[in-house]
Amino acid sequence: VCAHGNGVCVPFVTYNVLAPSLISKDWFPKSEENVPGSTTPEVRWPKVRGYVESAIKAGAVIALQEVQRMWADRLLKLFEESGYVAQCTKRDKSTSPCAFRQSEAPVMGVLLAWPKAKYTWTESQVDIKTLVPHSDPSAEYARARNRENIMVLARLKSTATGAFLWVATCHMPLFYKNDVDKRAQAIHMYLALSFLRYLATSEPAVLVGDFNLQPTTPQYAMAAEGYA
């Protein structure tokens, strides 16, 4: 993805790294059959690192989903050594770029990273479920209020041009089994876009991530058209 703002082209890369706790030979038997051990974190990590390194080489703004504690420290070290700033999901008041409560080791988060030399920045995050109105008692709103979906945002200022750009990433809930699920997912997508647009006002803004959507769905059309 390349977003144009004030004549500047900014490369973006978004990548779901597939959380180690969700990958097993039982879930991906063909992969295990073709390459024994390919579902283990030890075999997968060099490939994940290679993808991230290629994005770093391109100077891209990078968004990752399904980041778990097992790989978070490795990713942060890689970004730091590469001159990148990285921020990801925080579930406590730690000042660390990524923070998980000790009881939540398997929990997934999202991560946003950008080249330190190219931008100055401010960053924040919001749990989209907290934006869902409590005044509506319908089933889809109740479903949307009960699903955590933390969005990490950054306002980047180009050190070369002074132009501002907002970028955000999230991992939309996998809601698809019935109409209530689909409407709840649409609520999350609408609120993510609306909140980003509210913060950005007239400045360029890009939302990247794993949205768990098919191209034929109304939720996808909403995201693709930038409606908020």
Short mmCIF file of C-alpha atoms in Angstrom, two decimals:
data_model
loop_
_atom_site.label_atom_id
_atom_site.label_comp_id
_atom_site.label_asym_id
_atom_site.label_seq_id
_atom_site.Cartn_x
_atom_site.Cartn_y
_atom_site.Cartn_z
CA VAL A 1 0.00 0.00 0.00
CA CYS A 2 1.33 3.44 -0.85
CA ALA A 3 -0.49 6.45 0.57
CA HIS A 4 0.14 9.84 -1.01
CA GLY A 5 0.08 12.95 1.13
CA ASN A 6 1.58 16.28 0.08
CA GLY A 7 3.51 14.59 -2.70
CA VAL A 8 5.14 12.04 -0.39
CA CYS A 9 4.76 8.32 -1.02
CA VAL A 10 4.78 6.19 2.14
CA PRO A 11 5.12 2.39 1.79
CA PHE A 12 3.02 0.22 4.11
CA VAL A 13 3.26 -3.46 4.98
CA THR A 14 0.66 -5.33 7.03
CA TYR A 15 1.23 -8.94 8.07
CA ASN A 16 -0.55 -11.39 10.35
CA VAL A 17 2.34 -13.39 11.83
CA LEU A 18 -0.02 -16.18 13.01
CA ALA A 19 0.27 -16.55 16.77
CA PRO A 20 2.46 -19.51 17.79
CA SER A 21 -0.21 -20.82 20.16
CA LEU A 22 -2.69 -21.08 17.27
CA ILE A 23 -0.44 -23.08 14.94
CA SER A 24 -0.15 -26.84 15.31
CA LYS A 25 0.41 -29.86 13.10
CA ASP A 26 -3.19 -30.90 13.75
CA TRP A 27 -4.48 -27.64 12.27
CA PHE A 28 -2.02 -27.57 9.35
CA PRO A 29 -1.33 -31.22 8.52
CA LYS A 30 -0.31 -30.51 4.91
CA SER A 31 2.35 -28.03 5.99
CA GLU A 32 3.69 -30.51 8.51
CA GLU A 33 3.64 -33.28 5.91
CA ASN A 34 5.53 -31.19 3.35
CA VAL A 35 8.05 -29.78 5.84
CA PRO A 36 8.28 -31.63 9.16
CA GLY A 37 8.38 -29.19 12.05
CA SER A 38 7.10 -26.31 9.92
CA THR A 39 4.34 -25.52 12.41
CA THR A 40 6.75 -25.07 15.33
CA PRO A 41 7.78 -21.57 16.46
CA GLU A 42 11.47 -22.44 16.05
CA VAL A 43 11.04 -23.21 12.35
CA ARG A 44 8.56 -20.42 11.66
CA TRP A 45 10.43 -17.57 13.36
CA PRO A 46 13.24 -17.20 10.75
CA LYS A 47 10.58 -16.91 8.03
CA VAL A 48 8.61 -14.32 9.99
CA ARG A 49 11.82 -12.41 10.67
CA GLY A 50 12.68 -12.53 6.96
CA TYR A 51 9.34 -10.99 5.99
CA VAL A 52 9.74 -8.24 8.57
CA GLU A 53 13.33 -7.55 7.51
CA SER A 54 12.23 -7.14 3.88
CA ALA A 55 9.68 -4.53 5.00
CA ILE A 56 12.32 -2.76 7.07
CA LYS A 57 14.65 -2.71 4.07
CA ALA A 58 11.90 -0.96 2.09
CA GLY A 59 11.57 1.68 4.83
CA ALA A 60 7.92 0.78 5.26
CA VAL A 61 5.51 1.61 8.05
CA ILE A 62 4.81 -1.89 9.38
CA ALA A 63 1.67 -3.31 11.02
CA LEU A 64 1.68 -6.79 12.55
CA GLN A 65 -1.21 -8.79 13.99
CA GLU A 66 -1.36 -11.82 16.32
CA VAL A 67 1.80 -10.77 18.15
CA GLN A 68 2.29 -12.85 21.29
CA ARG A 69 4.78 -12.59 24.14
CA MET A 70 6.87 -15.40 22.62
CA TRP A 71 7.77 -13.22 19.63
CA ALA A 72 7.16 -9.71 20.95
CA ASP A 73 10.60 -9.37 22.56
CA ARG A 74 12.32 -10.69 19.43
CA LEU A 75 10.39 -8.28 17.23
CA LEU A 76 11.12 -5.31 19.47
CA LYS A 77 14.82 -6.14 19.44
CA LEU A 78 14.79 -6.47 15.64
CA PHE A 79 13.05 -3.12 15.22
CA GLU A 80 15.36 -1.37 17.68
CA GLU A 81 18.47 -2.71 15.96
CA SER A 82 17.04 -1.57 12.62
CA GLY A 83 16.39 2.02 13.69
CA TYR A 84 12.64 1.57 14.06
CA VAL A 85 10.18 2.65 16.71
CA ALA A 86 7.61 0.00 17.66
CA GLN A 87 4.46 0.22 19.74
CA CYS A 88 1.95 -2.52 20.38
CA THR A 89 -1.03 -3.55 22.46
CA LYS A 90 -0.74 -2.66 26.13
CA ARG A 91 -2.88 -4.27 28.78
CA ASP A 92 -1.35 -2.58 31.81
CA LYS A 93 0.17 0.79 32.72
CA SER A 94 3.72 -0.21 31.83
CA THR A 95 5.87 2.22 29.85
CA SER A 96 7.19 -0.70 27.79
CA PRO A 97 6.34 -0.56 24.05
CA CYS A 98 4.49 -3.87 24.49
CA ALA A 99 2.98 -4.96 27.78
CA PHE A 100 1.02 -8.07 28.73
CA ARG A 101 -0.20 -9.01 32.17
CA GLN A 102 1.63 -12.10 33.40
CA SER A 103 -1.58 -14.11 33.37
CA GLU A 104 -2.15 -13.31 29.70
CA ALA A 105 0.89 -14.89 28.06
CA PRO A 106 -1.16 -16.48 25.21
CA VAL A 107 -3.06 -13.26 24.45
CA MET A 108 -2.50 -11.74 21.03
CA GLY A 109 -1.86 -8.10 20.25
CA VAL A 110 -1.12 -5.82 17.31
CA LEU A 111 2.09 -3.91 16.62
CA LEU A 112 2.87 -0.76 14.68
CA ALA A 113 6.43 0.25 13.70
CA TRP A 114 8.04 3.01 11.64
CA PRO A 115 11.57 4.28 10.78
CA LYS A 116 12.84 6.55 13.55
CA ALA A 117 14.88 8.73 11.18
CA LYS A 118 11.93 9.46 8.89
CA TYR A 119 9.33 10.56 11.42
CA THR A 120 8.64 12.21 14.72
CA TRP A 121 5.50 10.88 16.34
CA THR A 122 2.84 10.64 18.99
CA GLU A 123 1.06 7.36 19.58
CA SER A 124 -2.01 6.10 21.38
CA GLN A 125 -4.43 3.20 21.43
CA VAL A 126 -8.10 2.55 22.03
CA ASP A 127 -10.23 -0.52 22.64
CA ILE A 128 -12.94 -0.24 19.99
CA LYS A 129 -15.49 -1.99 22.20
CA THR A 130 -15.38 1.04 24.54
CA LEU A 131 -16.65 3.20 21.66
CA VAL A 132 -19.80 1.10 21.20
CA PRO A 133 -22.87 3.00 22.47
CA HIS A 134 -24.51 1.52 25.57
CA SER A 135 -27.88 3.04 24.72
CA ASP A 136 -28.70 0.39 22.11
CA PRO A 137 -29.87 -2.93 23.66
CA SER A 138 -29.86 -4.90 20.38
CA ALA A 139 -28.00 -8.21 20.15
CA GLU A 140 -25.40 -6.96 17.67
CA TYR A 141 -24.46 -4.00 19.88
CA ALA A 142 -24.21 -6.30 22.89
CA ARG A 143 -21.96 -8.62 20.88
CA ALA A 144 -19.79 -5.69 19.78
CA ARG A 145 -19.47 -4.40 23.36
CA ASN A 146 -18.20 -7.76 24.58
CA ARG A 147 -15.30 -8.21 22.18
CA GLU A 148 -11.93 -6.57 22.82
CA ASN A 149 -10.39 -5.00 19.72
CA ILE A 150 -7.47 -2.72 20.56
CA MET A 151 -6.40 -0.34 17.81
CA VAL A 152 -2.89 1.13 17.95
CA LEU A 153 -2.55 4.55 16.31
CA ALA A 154 0.30 6.92 15.52
CA ARG A 155 0.45 10.46 14.18
CA LEU A 156 3.64 10.60 12.14
CA LYS A 157 5.37 13.78 11.03
CA SER A 158 7.81 13.49 8.14
CA THR A 159 11.24 14.83 9.06
CA ALA A 160 11.80 15.59 5.36
CA THR A 161 8.64 17.54 4.52
CA GLY A 162 6.87 18.28 7.81
CA ALA A 163 3.74 16.56 6.47
CA PHE A 164 1.53 14.67 8.93
CA LEU A 165 0.10 11.20 8.44
CA TRP A 166 -2.09 9.11 10.73
CA VAL A 167 -1.73 5.34 10.65
CA ALA A 168 -3.61 2.74 12.69
CA THR A 169 -3.82 -1.02 12.90
CA CYS A 170 -6.19 -3.52 14.49
CA HIS A 171 -7.28 -7.14 14.21
CA MET A 172 -11.01 -7.30 13.65
CA PRO A 173 -12.98 -10.04 15.42
CA LEU A 174 -13.78 -13.15 13.43
CA PHE A 175 -17.54 -12.67 13.36
CA TYR A 176 -19.27 -14.47 10.50
CA LYS A 177 -21.53 -17.28 11.74
CA ASN A 178 -24.82 -15.36 11.70
CA ASP A 179 -26.34 -11.96 10.96
CA VAL A 180 -25.78 -10.70 14.51
CA ASP A 181 -22.08 -11.53 14.20
CA LYS A 182 -21.80 -9.77 10.84
CA ARG A 183 -23.54 -6.65 12.09
CA ALA A 184 -21.33 -6.61 15.21
CA GLN A 185 -18.26 -6.77 13.00
CA ALA A 186 -19.64 -3.94 10.86
CA ILE A 187 -20.06 -1.87 14.03
CA HIS A 188 -16.40 -2.42 14.93
CA MET A 189 -15.26 -1.50 11.43
CA TYR A 190 -17.43 1.62 11.36
CA LEU A 191 -16.16 2.78 14.76
CA ALA A 192 -12.52 2.12 13.85
CA LEU A 193 -12.84 4.22 10.70
CA SER A 194 -14.86 6.92 12.44
CA PHE A 195 -12.44 7.24 15.35
CA LEU A 196 -9.43 7.43 13.03
CA ARG A 197 -11.14 10.06 10.88
CA TYR A 198 -12.14 12.03 14.00
CA LEU A 199 -8.52 12.17 15.19
CA ALA A 200 -7.03 12.87 11.77
CA THR A 201 -9.53 15.62 10.81
CA SER A 202 -8.13 16.88 7.48
CA GLU A 203 -4.80 15.02 7.66
CA PRO A 204 -4.21 11.84 5.59
CA ALA A 205 -5.01 8.63 7.46
CA VAL A 206 -4.50 4.93 6.75
CA LEU A 207 -6.05 1.95 8.53
CA VAL A 208 -4.22 -1.34 7.97
CA GLY A 209 -4.61 -4.73 9.59
CA ASP A 210 -6.26 -8.12 9.51
CA PHE A 211 -9.94 -7.35 9.17
CA ASN A 212 -11.22 -10.94 8.83
CA LEU A 213 -13.40 -9.90 5.90
CA GLN A 214 -14.21 -11.30 2.49
CA PRO A 215 -14.10 -8.84 -0.46
CA THR A 216 -17.79 -9.46 -1.14
CA THR A 217 -19.03 -8.32 2.29
CA PRO A 218 -20.58 -4.93 3.10
CA GLN A 219 -18.02 -4.49 5.90
CA TYR A 220 -15.22 -4.79 3.34
CA ALA A 221 -16.89 -2.23 1.08
CA MET A 222 -17.14 0.13 4.03
CA ALA A 223 -13.40 -0.18 4.69
CA ALA A 224 -12.34 -0.02 1.04
CA GLU A 225 -14.38 3.09 0.36
CA GLY A 226 -13.21 4.78 3.55
CA TYR A 227 -16.77 5.41 4.70
CA ALA A 228 -17.14 6.71 8.24
#
